[in-house]
Amino acid sequence: MAKEPVRVLVTGAAGQIGYALVPMIARGIMLGADQPVILHMMDIAFAAEALNGVKMELIDAAFPLLKGVVATTDAVEGCTGVNVAVMVGGFPRKEGMERKDVMSKNVSIYKSQAAALEKHAAPNCKVLVVANPANTNALILKEFAPSIPEKNITCLTRLDHNRALGQISERLSVPVSDVKNVIIWGNHSSTQYPDVNHAKVQTSFGEKPVRELVKNDEWLNGEFITTVQQRGAAIIKARKLSSALSAASSACDHIRDWVLGTPEGTFVSMGVYSDGSYNVPSGLIYSFPVTCRNGEWDIVQGLPIDEVSRKKMDLTAEELKEEKDLAYSCLS
């Protein structure tokens, strides 16, 4: 039996990340090679013409799995019946802007999009927020879409997770597919904590801890962490544009693992609603190590946390609390 198509919303679909993401979804990279999709692409009125151009290209690409395309600037039309929502649209920080100004713009965007998803999305819609500040945008969306289960609202830290895998792979000259179980703790910002204490590499002698193979704690505790934290800025410097294809690819990884499950013995990083695990304050969207099964994620429990890690985990939680307070002050 052919599967029923899944409706996938991409907001900000005419932008750089959107342009990289929609062909990946249409090709089955996000939901599997046997899963038909109907794409809902949404953007602001200013981008309507460009959005229509993207729709034309999707039609021209003749993707076998793509069973329909909705291209719209209307939130109701964009959100109606969607099973997965990837929220790429947001207000970027511009030169000379204060953090509060950016936060205020994004709070109003995510408040209105939450209302549209709340009323019109399919029951049990899975939401992934990509636009920065991703963790706090996701928190605002959760606040204003109370009927969407809190476990269904997540933000993207898989890009940071994949960047960490990439750095270890390069350092050890091993395929990235042989590296697993790095963790991104906290905020998708420069305070995030990329943690390799539980990471492993597949070798001809079985799985070995990353620390044992790298044999350089100075690099792992220093340059490795700052490289991952500041990779986005390094790409902007090199490309004069922000990461698009890597962000789109990691958004596909995030949803695919969430829907189809993580491999046995492997965990990934997702920004999810904290339940107090690892003494992270509840009520924040914080990146944790998770495993996924049957369309549900669970935080990996019982990992030992050393003193250095604890400090870094608390620091990024502190920043998230400040962002939350700033966001709520914009609401009032």
PDB file of C-alpha atoms in Angstrom, residues 22-151:
ATOM      1  CA  VAL A  22      12.737  22.068   0.146  1.00  0.00           C
ATOM      2  CA  PRO A  23      14.468  19.865  -2.475  1.00  0.00           C
ATOM      3  CA  MET A  24      15.855  17.666   0.320  1.00  0.00           C
ATOM      4  CA  ILE A  25      12.322  17.168   1.692  1.00  0.00           C
ATOM      5  CA  ALA A  26      10.940  16.525  -1.809  1.00  0.00           C
ATOM      6  CA  ARG A  27      13.661  13.931  -2.438  1.00  0.00           C
ATOM      7  CA  GLY A  28      12.809  11.925   0.702  1.00  0.00           C
ATOM      8  CA  ILE A  29      15.875  12.870   2.754  1.00  0.00           C
ATOM      9  CA  MET A  30      13.748  14.094   5.673  1.00  0.00           C
ATOM     10  CA  LEU A  31      11.007  11.458   5.909  1.00  0.00           C
ATOM     11  CA  GLY A  32      12.298   8.490   3.928  1.00  0.00           C
ATOM     12  CA  ALA A  33      12.539   7.317   0.332  1.00  0.00           C
ATOM     13  CA  ASP A  34       9.043   5.773   0.395  1.00  0.00           C
ATOM     14  CA  GLN A  35       7.177   8.685   2.046  1.00  0.00           C
ATOM     15  CA  PRO A  36       5.210  10.985  -0.296  1.00  0.00           C
ATOM     16  CA  VAL A  37       5.031  14.634   0.788  1.00  0.00           C
ATOM     17  CA  ILE A  38       2.974  17.751   0.142  1.00  0.00           C
ATOM     18  CA  LEU A  39       5.096  20.847   0.683  1.00  0.00           C
ATOM     19  CA  HIS A  40       3.593  23.948   2.279  1.00  0.00           C
ATOM     20  CA  MET A  41       5.960  26.862   1.634  1.00  0.00           C
ATOM     21  CA  MET A  42       5.282  30.106   3.446  1.00  0.00           C
ATOM     22  CA  ASP A  43       7.010  33.479   3.425  1.00  0.00           C
ATOM     23  CA  ILE A  44       6.316  37.188   3.898  1.00  0.00           C
ATOM     24  CA  ALA A  45       4.542  39.236   1.203  1.00  0.00           C
ATOM     25  CA  PHE A  46       7.833  40.901   0.184  1.00  0.00           C
ATOM     26  CA  ALA A  47       9.170  37.467  -0.877  1.00  0.00           C
ATOM     27  CA  ALA A  48       6.014  36.267  -2.694  1.00  0.00           C
ATOM     28  CA  GLU A  49       7.521  36.463  -6.185  1.00  0.00           C
ATOM     29  CA  ALA A  50      10.687  34.612  -5.183  1.00  0.00           C
ATOM     30  CA  LEU A  51       8.538  32.005  -3.399  1.00  0.00           C
ATOM     31  CA  ASN A  52       6.599  31.410  -6.608  1.00  0.00           C
ATOM     32  CA  GLY A  53       9.943  30.944  -8.393  1.00  0.00           C
ATOM     33  CA  VAL A  54      10.874  28.211  -5.896  1.00  0.00           C
ATOM     34  CA  LYS A  55       7.501  26.536  -6.544  1.00  0.00           C
ATOM     35  CA  MET A  56       8.198  26.625 -10.301  1.00  0.00           C
ATOM     36  CA  GLU A  57      11.574  24.952  -9.721  1.00  0.00           C
ATOM     37  CA  LEU A  58      10.025  22.226  -7.551  1.00  0.00           C
ATOM     38  CA  ILE A  59       7.570  21.482 -10.355  1.00  0.00           C
ATOM     39  CA  ASP A  60      10.414  21.505 -12.905  1.00  0.00           C
ATOM     40  CA  ALA A  61      12.462  19.042 -10.810  1.00  0.00           C
ATOM     41  CA  ALA A  62       9.661  16.421 -11.160  1.00  0.00           C
ATOM     42  CA  PHE A  63      10.299  14.825  -7.756  1.00  0.00           C
ATOM     43  CA  PRO A  64       8.411  11.489  -7.683  1.00  0.00           C
ATOM     44  CA  LEU A  65       7.594  11.805  -3.946  1.00  0.00           C
ATOM     45  CA  LEU A  66       6.251  15.360  -4.218  1.00  0.00           C
ATOM     46  CA  LYS A  67       2.449  15.110  -4.424  1.00  0.00           C
ATOM     47  CA  GLY A  68       1.642  18.827  -4.168  1.00  0.00           C
ATOM     48  CA  VAL A  69       3.024  22.286  -3.430  1.00  0.00           C
ATOM     49  CA  VAL A  70       1.319  25.120  -1.575  1.00  0.00           C
ATOM     50  CA  ALA A  71       3.184  28.450  -1.859  1.00  0.00           C
ATOM     51  CA  THR A  72       1.577  31.176   0.203  1.00  0.00           C
ATOM     52  CA  THR A  73       2.014  34.317   2.280  1.00  0.00           C
ATOM     53  CA  ASP A  74      -1.131  33.490   4.280  1.00  0.00           C
ATOM     54  CA  ALA A  75      -0.522  31.798   7.656  1.00  0.00           C
ATOM     55  CA  VAL A  76      -3.878  29.985   7.703  1.00  0.00           C
ATOM     56  CA  GLU A  77      -3.353  28.457   4.256  1.00  0.00           C
ATOM     57  CA  GLY A  78       0.272  27.649   5.112  1.00  0.00           C
ATOM     58  CA  CYS A  79      -0.521  25.894   8.395  1.00  0.00           C
ATOM     59  CA  THR A  80      -3.704  24.017   7.464  1.00  0.00           C
ATOM     60  CA  GLY A  81      -3.359  20.273   7.979  1.00  0.00           C
ATOM     61  CA  VAL A  82       0.432  20.236   8.363  1.00  0.00           C
ATOM     62  CA  ASN A  83       1.991  17.217  10.095  1.00  0.00           C
ATOM     63  CA  VAL A  84       5.517  18.651  10.346  1.00  0.00           C
ATOM     64  CA  ALA A  85       6.397  22.346  10.637  1.00  0.00           C
ATOM     65  CA  VAL A  86       9.952  23.595  10.075  1.00  0.00           C
ATOM     66  CA  MET A  87      10.098  27.209  11.201  1.00  0.00           C
ATOM     67  CA  VAL A  88      12.961  28.791   9.283  1.00  0.00           C
ATOM     68  CA  GLY A  89      11.453  32.282   8.964  1.00  0.00           C
ATOM     69  CA  GLY A  90      12.458  34.862  11.528  1.00  0.00           C
ATOM     70  CA  PHE A  91      13.835  38.373  11.916  1.00  0.00           C
ATOM     71  CA  PRO A  92      17.648  38.424  11.617  1.00  0.00           C
ATOM     72  CA  ARG A  93      19.733  40.748  13.750  1.00  0.00           C
ATOM     73  CA  LYS A  94      20.947  43.696  11.690  1.00  0.00           C
ATOM     74  CA  GLU A  95      23.892  45.962  12.363  1.00  0.00           C
ATOM     75  CA  GLY A  96      23.231  48.449  15.131  1.00  0.00           C
ATOM     76  CA  MET A  97      20.220  46.560  16.482  1.00  0.00           C
ATOM     77  CA  GLU A  98      19.903  45.859  20.187  1.00  0.00           C
ATOM     78  CA  ARG A  99      19.198  42.284  21.316  1.00  0.00           C
ATOM     79  CA  LYS A 100      15.854  43.389  22.706  1.00  0.00           C
ATOM     80  CA  ASP A 101      14.783  44.826  19.311  1.00  0.00           C
ATOM     81  CA  VAL A 102      15.526  41.512  17.579  1.00  0.00           C
ATOM     82  CA  MET A 103      13.802  39.567  20.359  1.00  0.00           C
ATOM     83  CA  SER A 104      10.745  41.813  20.152  1.00  0.00           C
ATOM     84  CA  LYS A 105      10.399  41.235  16.371  1.00  0.00           C
ATOM     85  CA  ASN A 106      10.752  37.469  16.750  1.00  0.00           C
ATOM     86  CA  VAL A 107       8.364  37.279  19.701  1.00  0.00           C
ATOM     87  CA  SER A 108       5.630  38.861  17.583  1.00  0.00           C
ATOM     88  CA  ILE A 109       6.403  36.578  14.578  1.00  0.00           C
ATOM     89  CA  TYR A 110       6.350  33.392  16.690  1.00  0.00           C
ATOM     90  CA  LYS A 111       3.294  34.460  18.647  1.00  0.00           C
ATOM     91  CA  SER A 112       1.262  34.859  15.439  1.00  0.00           C
ATOM     92  CA  GLN A 113       2.627  31.682  13.804  1.00  0.00           C
ATOM     93  CA  ALA A 114       1.900  29.732  17.002  1.00  0.00           C
ATOM     94  CA  ALA A 115      -1.709  30.910  16.843  1.00  0.00           C
ATOM     95  CA  ALA A 116      -2.015  29.704  13.216  1.00  0.00           C
ATOM     96  CA  LEU A 117      -0.485  26.292  14.003  1.00  0.00           C
ATOM     97  CA  GLU A 118      -2.650  25.974  17.115  1.00  0.00           C
ATOM     98  CA  LYS A 119      -5.839  26.458  15.080  1.00  0.00           C
ATOM     99  CA  HIS A 120      -5.010  24.840  11.760  1.00  0.00           C
ATOM    100  CA  ALA A 121      -2.187  22.246  11.975  1.00  0.00           C
ATOM    101  CA  ALA A 122      -2.928  18.507  12.097  1.00  0.00           C
ATOM    102  CA  PRO A 123      -3.247  16.981  15.577  1.00  0.00           C
ATOM    103  CA  ASN A 124       0.152  15.842  16.879  1.00  0.00           C
ATOM    104  CA  CYS A 125       2.025  18.166  14.481  1.00  0.00           C
ATOM    105  CA  LYS A 126       5.797  18.030  15.074  1.00  0.00           C
ATOM    106  CA  VAL A 127       7.474  21.459  15.173  1.00  0.00           C
ATOM    107  CA  LEU A 128      11.144  22.280  14.621  1.00  0.00           C
ATOM    108  CA  VAL A 129      12.278  25.892  15.121  1.00  0.00           C
ATOM    109  CA  VAL A 130      15.406  26.840  13.156  1.00  0.00           C
ATOM    110  CA  ALA A 131      15.260  30.661  13.181  1.00  0.00           C
ATOM    111  CA  ASN A 132      17.372  32.356  15.849  1.00  0.00           C
ATOM    112  CA  PRO A 133      17.157  32.762  18.767  1.00  0.00           C
ATOM    113  CA  ALA A 134      15.911  29.216  18.131  1.00  0.00           C
ATOM    114  CA  ASN A 135      15.489  27.975  21.729  1.00  0.00           C
ATOM    115  CA  THR A 136      13.557  31.060  22.832  1.00  0.00           C
ATOM    116  CA  ASN A 137      11.495  31.283  19.619  1.00  0.00           C
ATOM    117  CA  ALA A 138      10.447  27.678  20.315  1.00  0.00           C
ATOM    118  CA  LEU A 139       9.526  28.605  23.893  1.00  0.00           C
ATOM    119  CA  ILE A 140       7.300  31.469  22.673  1.00  0.00           C
ATOM    120  CA  LEU A 141       5.674  29.150  20.137  1.00  0.00           C
ATOM    121  CA  LYS A 142       4.970  26.627  22.897  1.00  0.00           C
ATOM    122  CA  GLU A 143       3.415  29.361  25.048  1.00  0.00           C
ATOM    123  CA  PHE A 144       0.948  30.394  22.340  1.00  0.00           C
ATOM    124  CA  ALA A 145       0.098  26.956  20.946  1.00  0.00           C
ATOM    125  CA  PRO A 146      -1.041  25.224  24.151  1.00  0.00           C
ATOM    126  CA  SER A 147      -2.881  22.409  22.374  1.00  0.00           C
ATOM    127  CA  ILE A 148       0.328  21.222  20.671  1.00  0.00           C
ATOM    128  CA  PRO A 149       1.979  18.779  23.127  1.00  0.00           C
ATOM    129  CA  GLU A 150       5.118  20.315  24.681  1.00  0.00           C
ATOM    130  CA  LYS A 151       7.109  17.270  23.523  1.00  0.00           C
TER     131      LYS A 151
END
